[in-house]
Amino acid sequence: MTSFEYTNRLAKPRLGLGPAGPFPDTPLNDPIDRRWLHYAFLSRDGKKALVANSSWLGPGENEPPGTERFATILLLHDGDGPWHSSQFNARTERPPWSAFSRPHAHRAPQSLTITSANGSPAVALELQRTSRNCTSQCAFFANHQHLRWQSETGVLAKGTWTTDTEQSVDLVGYHERVRGRWGWPDLGEWVFGFANDLGADPDEPPEWACVFTFIRPEADCREATASMMLWHRGRMIRHFPRRNVSFAVRGELDRDRISTAPPLATLLGTGAMSPIPRRLAIIARQGDDHVVLDFDADWAVRIVIPSETSLHPFSVHEVVGACLLEGSVNGRRFAVETRGIVEFSGGAHVD
Amino acid sequence: MSISGGDVLADTVAALSKRAPAIIAAAARELGEIRLHLVFGDGTASLMQARQSTLDVIPAQDEDVGDVEVHFDRRTLNLLFDAAQRPSEQALERSLDMRGTREDLLAVWRCFKLLSQRASGLRSVQAIWSAYRDQTRALWSGAAEQVPVTRARGAAYWDHAGWPALDWLDRRHPAQQEMLARDEPVLAPARSLWNGREAESWQATRDIFDNDLMVTMDRCKKLVVDDILSIIPKKPPQKDLYALMTDYVQREGKGLRPTLVIATCLALGGRLDDAVRAASALEMFHNGFLVHDDIADESTHRRGLPTLHEAHGIGLAVNTGDAMHLFAVDMALSNLATIGLARTLGIIHEILHMCRETVEGQAVELGWIRRNFVPSRDADYSRMSTKKTGWYTCMSPCRIGAVAAGVTEPALLDRLNEPLRLTGIAFQIQDDILNLIGETEVYGKEALGDLLEGKRTVMMIHLFRECDNATRKRMTEINALPRLEKPFDYALEMLAAMQKEDSIAYSIAHADRLANAGVKKFEADLKWIPETPGKAVLRQVSNYVTTRAL
């Protein structure tokens, strides 16, 4: 069994309206060229969480240009307890569903199935967009290394999910595409996340939603970047840029509430990571507009990602918890109590 | 109307008395009988005193004096308002002066900690301080011009939320009571990751702790050694002083003390940097003691290499040990720049207490050796070892780590004592056993060195208690010989006698009993420490002595 699937095929345009996507048709030529599609969903009652990632990595040292390694991982969390995780070789469509493939109509369900090699965990979902994506953003660091990303909130998912048993689920979530060229130690660490108003009309986009980012490259903290984006009924209405956002954390999440994924990582004696902050506060402020996100972590899974350029792996902690999203835009106040998913990532530094 | 420093204090206490009487009562309990005299930079002064469950604040007259005197300059008082400022920025040289006994100062500090934490969450108190700040705006560091805006008001806690998120987080979720309820480190301060200009890592204790205790101890030791090396001067006299110090601190060692300081500090919500400097001071004291101890014991090897006096002569070794103690004091004082006055005083007090216990324990043992006396009861050994080892190896490092994290309540600190005392004694007995049966390369000291120097160990006490009179007489004669006149064969003879009387097996079992009792006490007495990675390391250390290969 291999951990990765190799391919040199790229998605072929299905229609003559720009790239079928979700990425431009340009090959990955370097071992640290990479792109991925990220999915994160929460059930409407906030008890279930799904995180999945499909990634393409550039050719290894002796592989011809254009060769890509494709890997997918699926993580499910249900109520109080540890996460269920596949290895990095979960099966899915090629290319997987993406809101960034064009043309892509709203309200048109399309399928996304992800299945662990041993059959569990697995999901078979019909996804549909309700919202518009944000503008693409880019972080530069460490001599021409970069990370570009674009997000979309309010993605609805209905279907089945299987851990021990199969059950129907109704989820609301977030989708993201990422493309770039970086080594994990140079990238340093990030805090990413989103929150949707889970209590909104199930047939409408979330009343309020937000996505936030904070990237802190290892070598030079002046290269750090941050942003907070706010959606209202499917449209991104505010983008608070770098200087207008602040992040603070406090406390530590009980380490008994953190699982490690993929399961193989626990066999390899992966070293410990720093404690995950228990509470995250973000304040975005621009003119008279402001947004506050107050996140209180409940459970987390640490995804251990091998690093191509350092011995220490890169760890992405997917953290679920309650959050309060409130603020004032154009003089109109809002406050939403919901749940969100936050990523605390880092750890691939060079000794 | 101008607002004075005295007015701000009186108004703040009055507001708290109305809005949070329980906090005032708790603060009054902390203040006790202490009469606090505060002199502000604007020329006003106040007297503060507890009266039953309330605090009285009255303007002070020129002739008034207090048990504790606190003098602020104007800038310092202003900075008290700004929660994001580091303590070092508050306690600038000649800007803040506190006088009184150590206990009184710490009590005042705890009293004000209670008041400030609660006060910072009250809008009425914020209004008092904002008004004070506004009238002296020029003194506030980096105060941006703020244009008052009329903004719709929402939930009760949302009022001019402030910038950056750090302020908001502390205001929205005042640390103490909420975190206690959530079983989190009660003193864990909020940390800024990004304030629009400066980025900090979310990884507060980056890669310090590992599932492998040995890796953790290596990392902690490395942090401390690097910190010490950064302080040792690079100027002459290198060859006869600083090079010796540099060499000595880099020798192989387990790193137990640095690990305990760092783990305790982080377990209680302290910062890694604060723990490292405190641990460095402790480690420097430890090194100085070892150098002198080796001379007193006439030891030949330490940490796998010749002792300093063996390699460089007694004169240079004594001087190097003295220098280490001087640097240790310097390092302890340098905490002022990072963790502030109160905690630095607390750390110095803990170090002094540790030194006193250690020299008392050392005196007991050296007295036994000088009088060629071997106690007959394990309890005598326990009393000596508690002083000589319990405090030195385990209790004080943990207490210092706790103080570095801001825990100065004697009742809480004392709860660290018993589990760590048991662990420390078990650790010492195991070390003594290893000296008899361990490999020199692994153990680091010369084999049977303890028998040659006549060290009173559990094995020796057991041997003297159990052997027949003839053997006891012979062993007494061997002990009476000075180390340099004691042939190695005599040490082997004593070892054989110990093996015959099963003294080593007895000591292994005794250490095991103590270690297991330590683990039980750890779980029972330290429930108040939240289950964090720092506590997990402490637990690992506690269990380490039960599983150490002998």
Short mmCIF file of C-alpha atoms in Angstrom, two decimals, chain A residues 188-191 214 216 218 221-222 224-226 242-256 270-285 287-288 290-294 296 312 315 317 324 326-328 331 333 344-347 349 351, chain B residues 149-155 157-158 160-170 172-176 178-179 182-185 188-211 219 266-267 269 531-534 536-537 539:
data_model
loop_
_atom_site.label_atom_id
_atom_site.label_comp_id
_atom_site.label_asym_id
_atom_site.label_seq_id
_atom_site.Cartn_x
_atom_site.Cartn_y
_atom_site.Cartn_z
CA GLY A 188 6.37 28.95 10.04
CA GLU A 189 2.87 28.79 11.37
CA TRP A 190 -0.65 29.95 10.81
CA VAL A 191 -3.97 30.46 12.52
CA PHE A 214 -2.88 34.84 10.29
CA ARG A 216 3.62 34.04 10.66
CA GLU A 218 9.55 31.61 10.64
CA CYS A 221 7.99 38.27 11.59
CA ARG A 222 7.62 41.38 9.44
CA ALA A 224 3.44 38.11 8.84
CA THR A 225 0.05 38.70 7.34
CA ALA A 226 -3.46 38.61 8.68
CA ARG A 242 -3.48 43.12 7.96
CA ARG A 243 -3.19 46.31 9.97
CA ASN A 244 -6.83 46.21 11.00
CA VAL A 245 -6.90 42.82 12.64
CA SER A 246 -5.53 41.62 15.95
CA PHE A 247 -5.32 38.15 17.44
CA ALA A 248 -4.86 37.11 21.06
CA VAL A 249 -5.00 33.76 22.82
CA ARG A 250 -5.17 32.47 26.34
CA GLY A 251 -5.09 29.18 28.19
CA GLU A 252 -4.44 25.68 26.97
CA LEU A 253 -6.72 22.99 25.65
CA ASP A 254 -6.57 19.86 27.78
CA ARG A 255 -4.31 17.50 25.90
CA ASP A 256 -6.70 14.63 26.47
CA THR A 270 5.78 11.75 16.65
CA GLY A 271 7.11 14.32 19.10
CA ALA A 272 4.87 16.50 21.18
CA MET A 273 3.64 19.90 20.08
CA SER A 274 2.93 23.00 22.06
CA PRO A 275 -0.38 23.12 23.86
CA ILE A 276 -3.21 24.51 21.79
CA PRO A 277 -4.63 27.78 23.06
CA ARG A 278 -7.99 27.34 24.70
CA ARG A 279 -9.45 30.68 23.75
CA LEU A 280 -8.86 32.79 20.68
CA ALA A 281 -10.02 36.37 20.35
CA ILE A 282 -9.90 38.30 17.10
CA ILE A 283 -10.80 41.92 16.74
CA ALA A 284 -11.08 43.51 13.33
CA ARG A 285 -11.65 47.20 13.11
CA GLY A 287 -13.45 53.00 10.53
CA ASP A 288 -16.63 52.56 12.49
CA HIS A 290 -15.71 46.22 13.80
CA VAL A 291 -15.98 42.47 14.17
CA VAL A 292 -15.17 40.38 17.22
CA LEU A 293 -14.69 36.64 17.18
CA ASP A 294 -14.48 34.92 20.55
CA ASP A 296 -13.56 28.68 22.91
CA HIS A 312 10.20 18.01 12.36
CA SER A 315 1.26 19.93 12.41
CA HIS A 317 -4.50 21.30 14.60
CA LEU A 324 -19.34 34.28 19.39
CA GLU A 326 -20.42 39.89 16.73
CA GLY A 327 -19.80 43.36 15.52
CA SER A 328 -21.09 46.39 13.82
CA GLY A 331 -23.96 51.06 12.05
CA ARG A 333 -25.03 45.53 15.04
CA PHE A 344 -3.43 26.24 14.74
CA SER A 345 -0.50 25.08 12.66
CA GLY A 346 3.26 25.01 12.86
CA GLY A 347 6.09 23.00 14.31
CA HIS A 349 11.18 24.29 12.32
CA ASP A 351 16.78 22.69 14.88
CA VAL B 149 -17.22 58.26 18.49
CA THR B 150 -20.77 57.51 19.30
CA ARG B 151 -21.32 53.87 18.68
CA ALA B 152 -24.32 51.70 19.23
CA ARG B 153 -24.07 49.70 22.44
CA GLY B 154 -24.65 45.99 22.43
CA ALA B 155 -24.03 43.30 24.97
CA TYR B 157 -19.40 43.66 28.02
CA TRP B 158 -19.06 45.39 24.68
CA HIS B 160 -15.47 50.54 23.07
CA ALA B 161 -13.95 47.11 22.73
CA GLY B 162 -10.48 48.47 22.53
CA TRP B 163 -7.56 47.51 20.48
CA PRO B 164 -5.91 45.12 20.21
CA ALA B 165 -7.57 41.80 20.95
CA LEU B 166 -5.31 41.32 23.96
CA ASP B 167 -7.08 44.05 25.90
CA TRP B 168 -10.45 42.77 24.89
CA LEU B 169 -9.69 39.22 25.88
CA ASP B 170 -8.60 40.19 29.36
CA ARG B 172 -14.16 40.04 28.38
CA HIS B 173 -12.83 37.05 30.29
CA PRO B 174 -11.16 38.24 33.50
CA ALA B 175 -8.56 35.65 34.24
CA GLN B 176 -9.00 34.40 37.73
CA GLU B 178 -13.44 32.08 34.96
CA MET B 179 -10.31 30.05 34.46
CA ARG B 182 -12.73 25.91 33.70
CA ASP B 183 -9.86 24.18 35.43
CA GLU B 184 -7.30 26.18 33.49
CA PRO B 185 -4.04 27.64 34.79
CA ALA B 188 -2.26 32.18 32.44
CA PRO B 189 -2.09 35.61 30.91
CA ALA B 190 -3.58 36.38 27.54
CA ARG B 191 -0.98 36.57 24.80
CA SER B 192 -1.03 38.66 21.69
CA LEU B 193 -0.40 36.84 18.42
CA TRP B 194 -0.86 39.81 16.15
CA ASN B 195 -1.61 43.42 16.92
CA GLY B 196 -1.35 44.83 13.44
CA ARG B 197 2.41 45.29 13.71
CA GLU B 198 4.05 42.55 15.75
CA ALA B 199 3.62 38.83 15.35
CA GLU B 200 4.11 36.26 18.09
CA SER B 201 3.96 32.51 17.94
CA TRP B 202 0.86 30.75 19.22
CA GLN B 203 3.21 28.02 20.43
CA ALA B 204 3.92 29.23 23.93
CA THR B 205 5.99 26.28 25.01
CA ARG B 206 7.34 25.30 21.71
CA ASP B 207 8.81 21.84 21.63
CA ILE B 208 9.93 21.94 25.23
CA PHE B 209 7.96 18.97 26.37
CA ASP B 210 8.23 15.56 24.83
CA ASN B 211 6.65 12.24 25.66
CA ARG B 219 15.84 20.41 26.17
CA LEU B 266 4.39 26.46 32.66
CA ALA B 267 1.94 24.23 34.51
CA GLY B 269 0.46 29.46 33.46
CA GLU B 531 -3.82 18.97 33.72
CA THR B 532 -1.45 20.71 31.37
CA PRO B 533 1.68 19.46 29.59
CA GLY B 534 3.71 21.08 32.36
CA ALA B 536 2.39 15.95 32.85
CA VAL B 537 6.14 16.47 32.99
CA ARG B 539 4.09 13.63 36.92
#
